[in-house]
PDB file of C-alpha atoms and ligand atoms in Angstrom:
ATOM      1  CA  MET A  21     130.021  95.746 108.453  1.00 45.00           C
ATOM      2  CA  ALA A  22     128.176  93.948 105.661  1.00 46.00           C
ATOM      3  CA  PRO A  23     129.370  94.759 102.139  1.00 48.00           C
ATOM      4  CA  VAL A  24     127.214  97.171 100.151  1.00 53.00           C
ATOM      5  CA  ARG A  25     125.809  95.558  97.066  1.00 57.00           C
ATOM      6  CA  ASP A  26     125.243  97.507  93.877  1.00 56.00           C
ATOM      7  CA  MET A  27     121.651  97.180  92.717  1.00 48.00           C
ATOM      8  CA  ALA A  28     122.791  97.309  89.097  1.00 43.00           C
ATOM      9  CA  LYS A  29     123.324  93.583  89.776  1.00 54.00           C
ATOM     10  CA  VAL A  30     119.849  92.509  90.838  1.00 58.00           C
ATOM     11  CA  GLU A  31     119.700  88.801  91.608  1.00 72.00           C
ATOM     12  CA  PRO A  32     117.354  86.979  89.213  1.00 74.00           C
ATOM     13  CA  GLY A  33     113.885  86.521  90.739  1.00 86.00           C
ATOM     14  CA  GLU A  34     114.757  88.600  93.799  1.00 93.00           C
ATOM     15  CA  SER A  35     111.978  90.764  95.238  1.00 97.00           C
ATOM     16  CA  LEU A  36     112.359  94.530  95.281  1.00 97.00           C
ATOM     17  CA  ARG A  37     112.190  94.432  99.097  1.00 98.00           C
ATOM     18  CA  ALA A  38     115.014  91.882  99.344  1.00 97.00           C
ATOM     19  CA  GLY A  39     117.119  93.962  96.947  1.00 97.00           C
ATOM     20  CA  LEU A  40     116.497  97.172  98.893  1.00 97.00           C
ATOM     21  CA  ARG A  41     117.382  95.492 102.174  1.00 98.00           C
ATOM     22  CA  ALA A  42     120.592  94.009 100.760  1.00 97.00           C
ATOM     23  CA  ALA A  43     121.686  97.275  99.148  1.00 96.00           C
ATOM     24  CA  THR A  44     121.117  99.384 102.282  1.00 97.00           C
ATOM     25  CA  MET A  45     122.046  96.928 105.045  1.00 97.00           C
ATOM     26  CA  ALA A  46     125.374  98.618 105.769  1.00 98.00           C
ATOM     27  CA  ALA A  47     123.776 102.081 105.676  1.00 97.00           C
ATOM     28  CA  HIS A  48     121.117 100.926 108.149  1.00 98.00           C
ATOM     29  CA  ASP A  49     123.757  99.553 110.540  1.00 98.00           C
ATOM     30  CA  LEU A  50     125.688 102.811 110.324  1.00 97.00           C
ATOM     31  CA  LEU A  51     122.544 104.843 110.995  1.00 97.00           C
ATOM     32  CA  ASP A  52     121.491 102.629 113.898  1.00 97.00           C
ATOM     33  CA  HIS A  53     124.901 103.174 115.543  1.00 97.00           C
ATOM     34  CA  ALA A  54     124.918 106.913 114.789  1.00 97.00           C
ATOM     35  CA  MET A  55     121.474 107.353 116.309  1.00 96.00           C
ATOM     36  CA  GLN A  56     122.396 105.407 119.421  1.00 95.00           C
ATOM     37  CA  ALA A  57     125.473 107.646 119.741  1.00 94.00           C
ATOM     38  CA  ALA A  58     123.594 110.899 119.033  1.00 93.00           C
ATOM     39  CA  SER A  59     120.716 110.205 121.377  1.00 93.00           C
ATOM     40  CA  GLY A  60     119.736 106.661 122.258  1.00 94.00           C
ATOM     41  CA  TRP A  61     116.743 106.338 124.594  1.00 96.00           C
ATOM     42  CA  GLN A  62     118.246 105.357 127.939  1.00 97.00           C
ATOM     43  CA  THR A  63     116.979 108.446 129.784  1.00 97.00           C
ATOM     44  CA  ARG A  64     114.061 110.822 129.311  1.00 97.00           C
ATOM     45  CA  ALA A  65     116.473 113.455 127.916  1.00 97.00           C
ATOM     46  CA  ASP A  66     117.993 110.884 125.493  1.00 97.00           C
ATOM     47  CA  TYR A  67     114.529 109.927 124.342  1.00 98.00           C
ATOM     48  CA  ALA A  68     113.588 113.578 123.753  1.00 97.00           C
ATOM     49  CA  ARG A  69     116.736 113.997 121.640  1.00 96.00           C
ATOM     50  CA  PHE A  70     115.869 110.821 119.696  1.00 97.00           C
ATOM     51  CA  LEU A  71     112.384 112.182 118.913  1.00 97.00           C
ATOM     52  CA  ALA A  72     113.766 115.608 117.985  1.00 97.00           C
ATOM     53  CA  LEU A  73     116.262 114.007 115.617  1.00 96.00           C
ATOM     54  CA  GLN A  74     113.490 111.945 114.015  1.00 97.00           C
ATOM     55  CA  HIS A  75     111.372 115.091 113.621  1.00 97.00           C
ATOM     56  CA  ALA A  76     114.179 117.126 112.063  1.00 96.00           C
ATOM     57  CA  ALA A  77     114.964 114.342 109.577  1.00 96.00           C
ATOM     58  CA  ARG A  78     111.383 113.470 108.644  1.00 97.00           C
ATOM     59  CA  VAL A  79     109.967 116.970 107.961  1.00 96.00           C
ATOM     60  CA  PRO A  80     111.747 117.346 104.572  1.00 96.00           C
ATOM     61  CA  LEU A  81     111.254 113.664 103.668  1.00 97.00           C
ATOM     62  CA  GLU A  82     107.503 113.881 104.223  1.00 98.00           C
ATOM     63  CA  ALA A  83     107.401 117.132 102.231  1.00 97.00           C
ATOM     64  CA  TRP A  84     109.294 115.550  99.327  1.00 97.00           C
ATOM     65  CA  LEU A  85     107.012 112.526  99.172  1.00 97.00           C
ATOM     66  CA  LEU A  86     103.899 114.696  99.414  1.00 97.00           C
ATOM     67  CA  ALA A  87     105.137 116.812  96.493  1.00 96.00           C
ATOM     68  CA  ASN A  88     106.317 113.927  94.315  1.00 96.00           C
ATOM     69  CA  ALA A  89     104.559 110.650  95.111  1.00 97.00           C
ATOM     70  CA  PRO A  90     101.175 109.350  93.954  1.00 96.00           C
ATOM     71  CA  ALA A  91      98.678 109.202  96.842  1.00 96.00           C
ATOM     72  CA  ASP A  92      99.175 105.471  97.443  1.00 96.00           C
ATOM     73  CA  LEU A  93     102.905 106.014  98.021  1.00 97.00           C
ATOM     74  CA  VAL A  94     102.592 108.846 100.529  1.00 98.00           C
ATOM     75  CA  PRO A  95     103.097 107.304 103.987  1.00 98.00           C
ATOM     76  CA  PRO A  96     100.999 108.719 106.830  1.00 98.00           C
ATOM     77  CA  ALA A  97     102.694 111.801 108.272  1.00 98.00           C
ATOM     78  CA  GLN A  98     104.530 111.028 111.482  1.00 98.00           C
ATOM     79  CA  THR A  99     105.888 114.481 112.255  1.00 98.00           C
ATOM     80  CA  PRO A 100     102.605 115.506 113.983  1.00 98.00           C
ATOM     81  CA  LEU A 101     102.986 112.439 116.232  1.00 98.00           C
ATOM     82  CA  LEU A 102     106.586 113.363 116.969  1.00 98.00           C
ATOM     83  CA  ALA A 103     105.491 116.922 117.762  1.00 98.00           C
ATOM     84  CA  ARG A 104     102.862 115.556 120.155  1.00 98.00           C
ATOM     85  CA  ASP A 105     105.424 113.363 121.950  1.00 98.00           C
ATOM     86  CA  LEU A 106     107.891 116.247 122.200  1.00 98.00           C
ATOM     87  CA  ALA A 107     105.201 118.544 123.594  1.00 98.00           C
ATOM     88  CA  ALA A 108     104.307 115.899 126.189  1.00 98.00           C
ATOM     89  CA  LEU A 109     107.970 115.848 127.216  1.00 98.00           C
ATOM     90  CA  GLY A 110     108.052 119.639 127.366  1.00 97.00           C
ATOM     91  CA  VAL A 111     110.601 119.994 124.572  1.00 96.00           C
ATOM     92  CA  ALA A 112     110.388 122.594 121.771  1.00 95.00           C
ATOM     93  CA  LEU A 113     110.378 121.458 118.141  1.00 94.00           C
ATOM     94  CA  PRO A 114     113.873 121.356 116.618  1.00 92.00           C
ATOM     95  CA  PRO A 115     114.834 123.598 113.692  1.00 88.00           C
ATOM     96  CA  SER A 116     114.044 122.123 110.264  1.00 80.00           C
ATOM     97  CA  SER A 117     116.785 120.285 108.443  1.00 85.00           C
ATOM     98  CA  PRO A 118     117.573 121.287 104.823  1.00 88.00           C
ATOM     99  CA  PRO A 119     115.150 120.199 102.093  1.00 92.00           C
ATOM    100  CA  PHE A 120     115.545 116.648 100.821  1.00 94.00           C
ATOM    101  CA  ASP A 121     116.543 116.094  97.210  1.00 90.00           C
ATOM    102  CA  PRO A 122     117.638 112.544  96.366  1.00 88.00           C
ATOM    103  CA  LEU A 123     119.815 113.653  93.474  1.00 84.00           C
ATOM    104  CA  GLN A 124     121.689 116.162  95.647  1.00 80.00           C
ATOM    105  CA  THR A 125     122.065 113.783  98.575  1.00 77.00           C
ATOM    106  CA  LEU A 126     123.614 110.876  96.685  1.00 74.00           C
ATOM    107  CA  SER A 127     127.397 110.608  96.702  1.00 70.00           C
ATOM    108  CA  LYS A 128     127.297 108.505  93.520  1.00 72.00           C
ATOM    109  CA  PRO A 129     124.919 109.805  90.842  1.00 70.00           C
ATOM    110  CA  PRO A 130     122.596 107.206  89.287  1.00 69.00           C
ATOM    111  CA  SER A 131     123.349 106.074  85.754  1.00 68.00           C
ATOM    112  CA  ALA A 132     121.867 108.234  83.001  1.00 64.00           C
ATOM    113  CA  GLY A 133     118.160 107.733  82.461  1.00 64.00           C
ATOM    114  CA  ALA A 134     117.892 105.276  85.367  1.00 65.00           C
ATOM    115  CA  PHE A 135     116.371 107.647  87.899  1.00 73.00           C
ATOM    116  CA  HIS A 136     112.677 108.370  87.615  1.00 88.00           C
ATOM    117  CA  VAL A 137     110.836 110.105  90.415  1.00 92.00           C
ATOM    118  CA  LYS A 138     108.045 107.494  90.326  1.00 91.00           C
ATOM    119  CA  HIS A 139     110.611 104.784  91.111  1.00 94.00           C
ATOM    120  CA  ALA A 140     112.382 106.947  93.666  1.00 95.00           C
ATOM    121  CA  CYS A 141     109.104 107.351  95.570  1.00 97.00           C
ATOM    122  CA  VAL A 142     108.864 103.585  96.120  1.00 97.00           C
ATOM    123  CA  GLY A 143     112.338 103.517  97.677  1.00 97.00           C
ATOM    124  CA  ALA A 144     111.766 106.562  99.877  1.00 98.00           C
ATOM    125  CA  ALA A 145     108.375 105.236 101.045  1.00 98.00           C
ATOM    126  CA  TRP A 146     109.983 101.853 101.820  1.00 98.00           C
ATOM    127  CA  VAL A 147     112.582 103.429 104.118  1.00 98.00           C
ATOM    128  CA  LEU A 148     110.053 105.501 106.068  1.00 98.00           C
ATOM    129  CA  ALA A 149     107.509 102.681 106.345  1.00 98.00           C
ATOM    130  CA  GLY A 150     110.121  99.963 106.991  1.00 98.00           C
ATOM    131  CA  SER A 151     111.507 101.977 109.878  1.00 98.00           C
ATOM    132  CA  ALA A 152     108.211 101.248 111.695  1.00 97.00           C
ATOM    133  CA  LEU A 153     109.493  97.672 112.105  1.00 97.00           C
ATOM    134  CA  GLY A 154     112.500  98.927 114.030  1.00 96.00           C
ATOM    135  CA  ASN A 155     110.266 101.327 115.942  1.00 97.00           C
ATOM    136  CA  LYS A 156     108.255  98.408 117.284  1.00 96.00           C
ATOM    137  CA  ALA A 157     111.417  96.954 118.820  1.00 96.00           C
ATOM    138  CA  ILE A 158     112.459 100.350 120.195  1.00 97.00           C
ATOM    139  CA  ALA A 159     108.953 100.881 121.633  1.00 98.00           C
ATOM    140  CA  LYS A 160     109.337  97.774 123.803  1.00 97.00           C
ATOM    141  CA  GLN A 161     112.616  99.085 125.224  1.00 97.00           C
ATOM    142  CA  VAL A 162     111.171 102.561 125.770  1.00 98.00           C
ATOM    143  CA  ALA A 163     108.151 101.099 127.609  1.00 98.00           C
ATOM    144  CA  ARG A 164     110.503  99.176 129.905  1.00 98.00           C
ATOM    145  CA  ILE A 165     113.027 101.965 130.533  1.00 98.00           C
ATOM    146  CA  GLY A 166     110.391 104.686 130.903  1.00 97.00           C
ATOM    147  CA  GLY A 167     108.183 102.523 133.100  1.00 97.00           C
ATOM    148  CA  GLY A 168     105.327 103.009 130.612  1.00 97.00           C
ATOM    149  CA  GLU A 169     105.281 106.769 131.297  1.00 97.00           C
ATOM    150  CA  TRP A 170     107.003 108.190 128.222  1.00 98.00           C
ATOM    151  CA  PRO A 171     104.779 109.278 125.307  1.00 98.00           C
ATOM    152  CA  VAL A 172     104.852 106.860 122.339  1.00 98.00           C
ATOM    153  CA  ALA A 173     102.527 108.323 119.683  1.00 98.00           C
ATOM    154  CA  PHE A 174     105.357 108.028 117.113  1.00 98.00           C
ATOM    155  CA  LEU A 175     106.831 104.653 118.092  1.00 98.00           C
ATOM    156  CA  GLY A 176     103.405 103.041 118.398  1.00 97.00           C
ATOM    157  CA  ASP A 177     101.925 104.484 115.202  1.00 97.00           C
ATOM    158  CA  ASP A 178      99.353 101.963 113.875  1.00 96.00           C
ATOM    159  CA  MET A 179      98.677 104.003 110.711  1.00 97.00           C
ATOM    160  CA  MET A 180     102.249 103.491 109.535  1.00 98.00           C
ATOM    161  CA  MET A 181     102.047  99.755 110.221  1.00 96.00           C
ATOM    162  CA  ALA A 182      98.844  99.621 108.122  1.00 97.00           C
ATOM    163  CA  PHE A 183     100.586 101.540 105.306  1.00 98.00           C
ATOM    164  CA  TRP A 184     103.534  99.138 105.595  1.00 98.00           C
ATOM    165  CA  GLN A 185     101.263  96.112 105.107  1.00 97.00           C
ATOM    166  CA  GLY A 186      99.850  97.684 101.932  1.00 97.00           C
ATOM    167  CA  LEU A 187     103.311  98.538 100.608  1.00 98.00           C
ATOM    168  CA  ARG A 188     104.502  94.963 101.078  1.00 97.00           C
ATOM    169  CA  ALA A 189     102.268  93.717  98.253  1.00 95.00           C
ATOM    170  CA  ARG A 190     104.013  96.138  95.934  1.00 96.00           C
ATOM    171  CA  ILE A 191     107.610  95.424  96.925  1.00 97.00           C
ATOM    172  CA  GLU A 192     107.520  91.697  97.620  1.00 97.00           C
ATOM    173  CA  ARG A 193     107.843  90.897  93.931  1.00 97.00           C
ATOM    174  CA  PRO A 194     110.651  91.301  91.430  1.00 95.00           C
ATOM    175  CA  ALA A 195     110.933  94.776  89.882  1.00 95.00           C
ATOM    176  CA  ALA A 196     112.159  95.896  86.463  1.00 93.00           C
ATOM    177  CA  PRO A 197     115.846  96.939  86.584  1.00 91.00           C
ATOM    178  CA  GLU A 198     115.112 100.655  86.181  1.00 90.00           C
ATOM    179  CA  GLU A 199     112.524 100.535  88.977  1.00 93.00           C
ATOM    180  CA  ALA A 200     114.973  98.682  91.223  1.00 93.00           C
ATOM    181  CA  GLU A 201     117.740 101.174  90.502  1.00 91.00           C
ATOM    182  CA  GLY A 202     115.574 104.271  91.025  1.00 93.00           C
ATOM    183  CA  ALA A 203     114.108 102.863  94.251  1.00 95.00           C
ATOM    184  CA  THR A 204     117.521 101.844  95.549  1.00 94.00           C
ATOM    185  CA  ARG A 205     119.186 105.161  94.829  1.00 93.00           C
ATOM    186  CA  ALA A 206     116.369 106.995  96.609  1.00 95.00           C
ATOM    187  CA  ALA A 207     116.523 104.623  99.593  1.00 96.00           C
ATOM    188  CA  GLU A 208     120.283 105.239  99.825  1.00 95.00           C
ATOM    189  CA  ALA A 209     119.638 108.987  99.678  1.00 95.00           C
ATOM    190  CA  VAL A 210     117.110 108.778 102.527  1.00 97.00           C
ATOM    191  CA  PHE A 211     119.592 106.867 104.708  1.00 97.00           C
ATOM    192  CA  ALA A 212     122.312 109.423 103.860  1.00 95.00           C
ATOM    193  CA  HIS A 213     119.945 112.282 104.771  1.00 95.00           C
ATOM    194  CA  PHE A 214     119.152 110.682 108.149  1.00 96.00           C
ATOM    195  CA  LEU A 215     122.801 109.901 108.792  1.00 95.00           C
ATOM    196  CA  ALA A 216     123.886 113.504 108.119  1.00 93.00           C
ATOM    197  CA  ILE A 217     121.383 114.715 110.710  1.00 94.00           C
ATOM    198  CA  ALA A 218     122.317 112.039 113.251  1.00 95.00           C
ATOM    199  CA  GLU A 219     126.020 112.778 112.849  1.00 93.00           C
ATOM    200  CA  HIS A 220     125.972 116.567 112.562  1.00 85.00           C
ATOM    201  CA  GLY A 221     122.559 117.763 113.689  1.00 71.00           C
ATOM    202  CA  GLU A 222     122.385 119.451 117.074  1.00 51.00           C
ATOM    203  CA  VAL A 223     118.658 118.995 117.546  1.00 51.00           C
ATOM    204  CA  ALA A 224     116.877 120.347 120.589  1.00 41.00           C
ATOM    205  CA  GLY A 225     120.002 119.503 122.531  1.00 41.00           C
ATOM    206  CA  SER A 226     119.766 122.341 124.995  1.00 37.00           C
ATOM    207  CA  ALA A 227     116.053 121.874 125.689  1.00 42.00           C
ATOM    208  CA  ALA A 228     116.510 118.138 126.249  1.00 45.00           C
ATOM    209  CA  GLU A 229     119.478 118.753 128.568  1.00 46.00           C
ATOM    210  CA  ASN A 230     117.131 120.452 131.009  1.00 45.00           C
ATOM    211  CA  LEU A 231     114.915 117.418 131.410  1.00 50.00           C
ATOM    212  CA  PRO A 232     115.250 115.187 134.439  1.00 49.00           C
ATOM    213  CA  ALA A 233     116.916 111.879 133.588  1.00 48.00           C
TER     214      ALA A 233
HETATM  215  C1  LIG B 314     117.418 104.122 115.792  1.00 79.65           C
HETATM  216  C2  LIG B 314     117.912 102.988 115.638  1.00 79.65           C
HETATM  217  C3  LIG B 314     117.265 101.881 114.824  1.00 79.65           C
HETATM  218  C4  LIG B 314     117.106 100.615 115.215  1.00 79.65           C
HETATM  219  C5  LIG B 314     117.506 100.010 116.562  1.00 79.65           C
HETATM  220  C6  LIG B 314     116.467  99.895 114.124  1.00 79.65           C
HETATM  221  C7  LIG B 314     116.114  98.570 114.167  1.00 79.65           C
HETATM  222  C8  LIG B 314     115.553  97.864 113.139  1.00 79.65           C
HETATM  223  C9  LIG B 314     115.155  96.467 113.210  1.00 79.65           C
HETATM  224  C10 LIG B 314     115.264  95.603 114.448  1.00 79.65           C
HETATM  225  C11 LIG B 314     114.659  96.144 111.999  1.00 79.65           C
HETATM  226  C12 LIG B 314     114.192  94.774 111.556  1.00 79.65           C
HETATM  227  C13 LIG B 314     112.758  94.565 111.941  1.00 79.65           C
HETATM  228  C14 LIG B 314     112.213  93.245 111.442  1.00 79.65           C
HETATM  229  O1  LIG B 314     112.709  92.689 110.442  1.00 79.65           O
HETATM  230  O2  LIG B 314     111.243  92.778 112.046  1.00 79.65           O
HETATM  231  C15 LIG B 314     114.727  97.312 111.162  1.00 79.65           C
HETATM  232  C16 LIG B 314     114.333  97.352 109.867  1.00 79.65           C
HETATM  233  C17 LIG B 314     114.352  98.500 109.098  1.00 79.65           C
HETATM  234  N1  LIG B 314     114.673  99.763 109.511  1.00 79.65           N
HETATM  235 FE1  LIG B 314     115.506 100.238 111.268  1.00 79.65          FE
HETATM  236  N2  LIG B 314     116.259 100.746 113.098  1.00 79.65           N
HETATM  237  C18 LIG B 314     116.712 101.982 113.470  1.00 79.65           C
HETATM  238  C19 LIG B 314     116.644 103.142 112.758  1.00 79.65           C
HETATM  239  C20 LIG B 314     116.100 103.230 111.503  1.00 79.65           C
HETATM  240  C21 LIG B 314     115.896 104.468 110.795  1.00 79.65           C
HETATM  241  C22 LIG B 314     116.182 105.850 111.354  1.00 79.65           C
HETATM  242  C23 LIG B 314     115.388 104.128 109.574  1.00 79.65           C
HETATM  243  C24 LIG B 314     115.000 104.987 108.423  1.00 79.65           C
HETATM  244  C25 LIG B 314     114.767 106.225 108.428  1.00 79.65           C
HETATM  245  C26 LIG B 314     115.247 102.691 109.527  1.00 79.65           C
HETATM  246  C27 LIG B 314     114.764 101.971 108.456  1.00 79.65           C
HETATM  247  C28 LIG B 314     114.545 100.608 108.444  1.00 79.65           C
HETATM  248  C29 LIG B 314     114.121  99.849 107.285  1.00 79.65           C
HETATM  249  C30 LIG B 314     113.860 100.417 105.894  1.00 79.65           C
HETATM  250  C31 LIG B 314     114.007  98.519 107.689  1.00 79.65           C
HETATM  251  C32 LIG B 314     113.721  97.282 106.826  1.00 79.65           C
HETATM  252  C33 LIG B 314     112.307  97.080 106.388  1.00 79.65           C
HETATM  253  C34 LIG B 314     112.182  95.736 105.667  1.00 79.65           C
HETATM  254  O3  LIG B 314     112.364  94.700 106.302  1.00 79.65           O
HETATM  255  O4  LIG B 314     111.882  95.757 104.465  1.00 79.65           O
HETATM  256  N3  LIG B 314     115.675 102.186 110.720  1.00 79.65           N
HETATM  257  N4  LIG B 314     115.259  98.361 111.885  1.00 79.65           N
END
């Protein structure tokens, strides 16, 4: 696994995006593996579990961003798309996961005065929007495995890709150290939130078990 880099040591001239990617690379790998283990998308039932897990994790993240972020940092809501896909598969919505609070979720508290919500919003929005890149790759596999029959409102969400393009202008430039630290800590917290649900969340398991493979 790649070493985790501490964003207190931002490389000179490095963009915020490059710093966020470097600082969370190991967390992303861990989450990717945990999600493949918890659900994957090899069968229709796996795919339903994958969508249910995404729904459970994203409800509190979307709520936190809506309550805390300026309008231009609120990504388009994807939980309605997930709900639509789950309904098309005949699976009930999973129970909500606990509310998201970046300061509660972090194992290592940020240094004093270095965490401002406005910076945290950039990091949280980056994780949700950046995940659309991975979703594009997953969508290709899902189209192949499901023979083009499985619903893909979430994986094929064009609104999130449009939001992502807008966000790039903001993050593909160097950031002040306090912005980089706040954004990084929040991004780490979002990955930790997802990981906790992937590792411990029993989402819609029983409903998905009843689906034909
Ligand atoms: C389920 C398994 C997952 C797979 C297979 C996966 C795969 C990928 C891939 C292939 C990329 C690189 C895309 C590119 O550079 O063109 C990527 C980027 C990314 N993914 Fe994932 N991903 C997964 C889950 C997640 C989840 C659950 C999240 C967050 C909630 C996430 C957040 C991100 C972020 C933030 C990026 C980087 C965006 C950037 O380049 O700035 N991924 N993922």
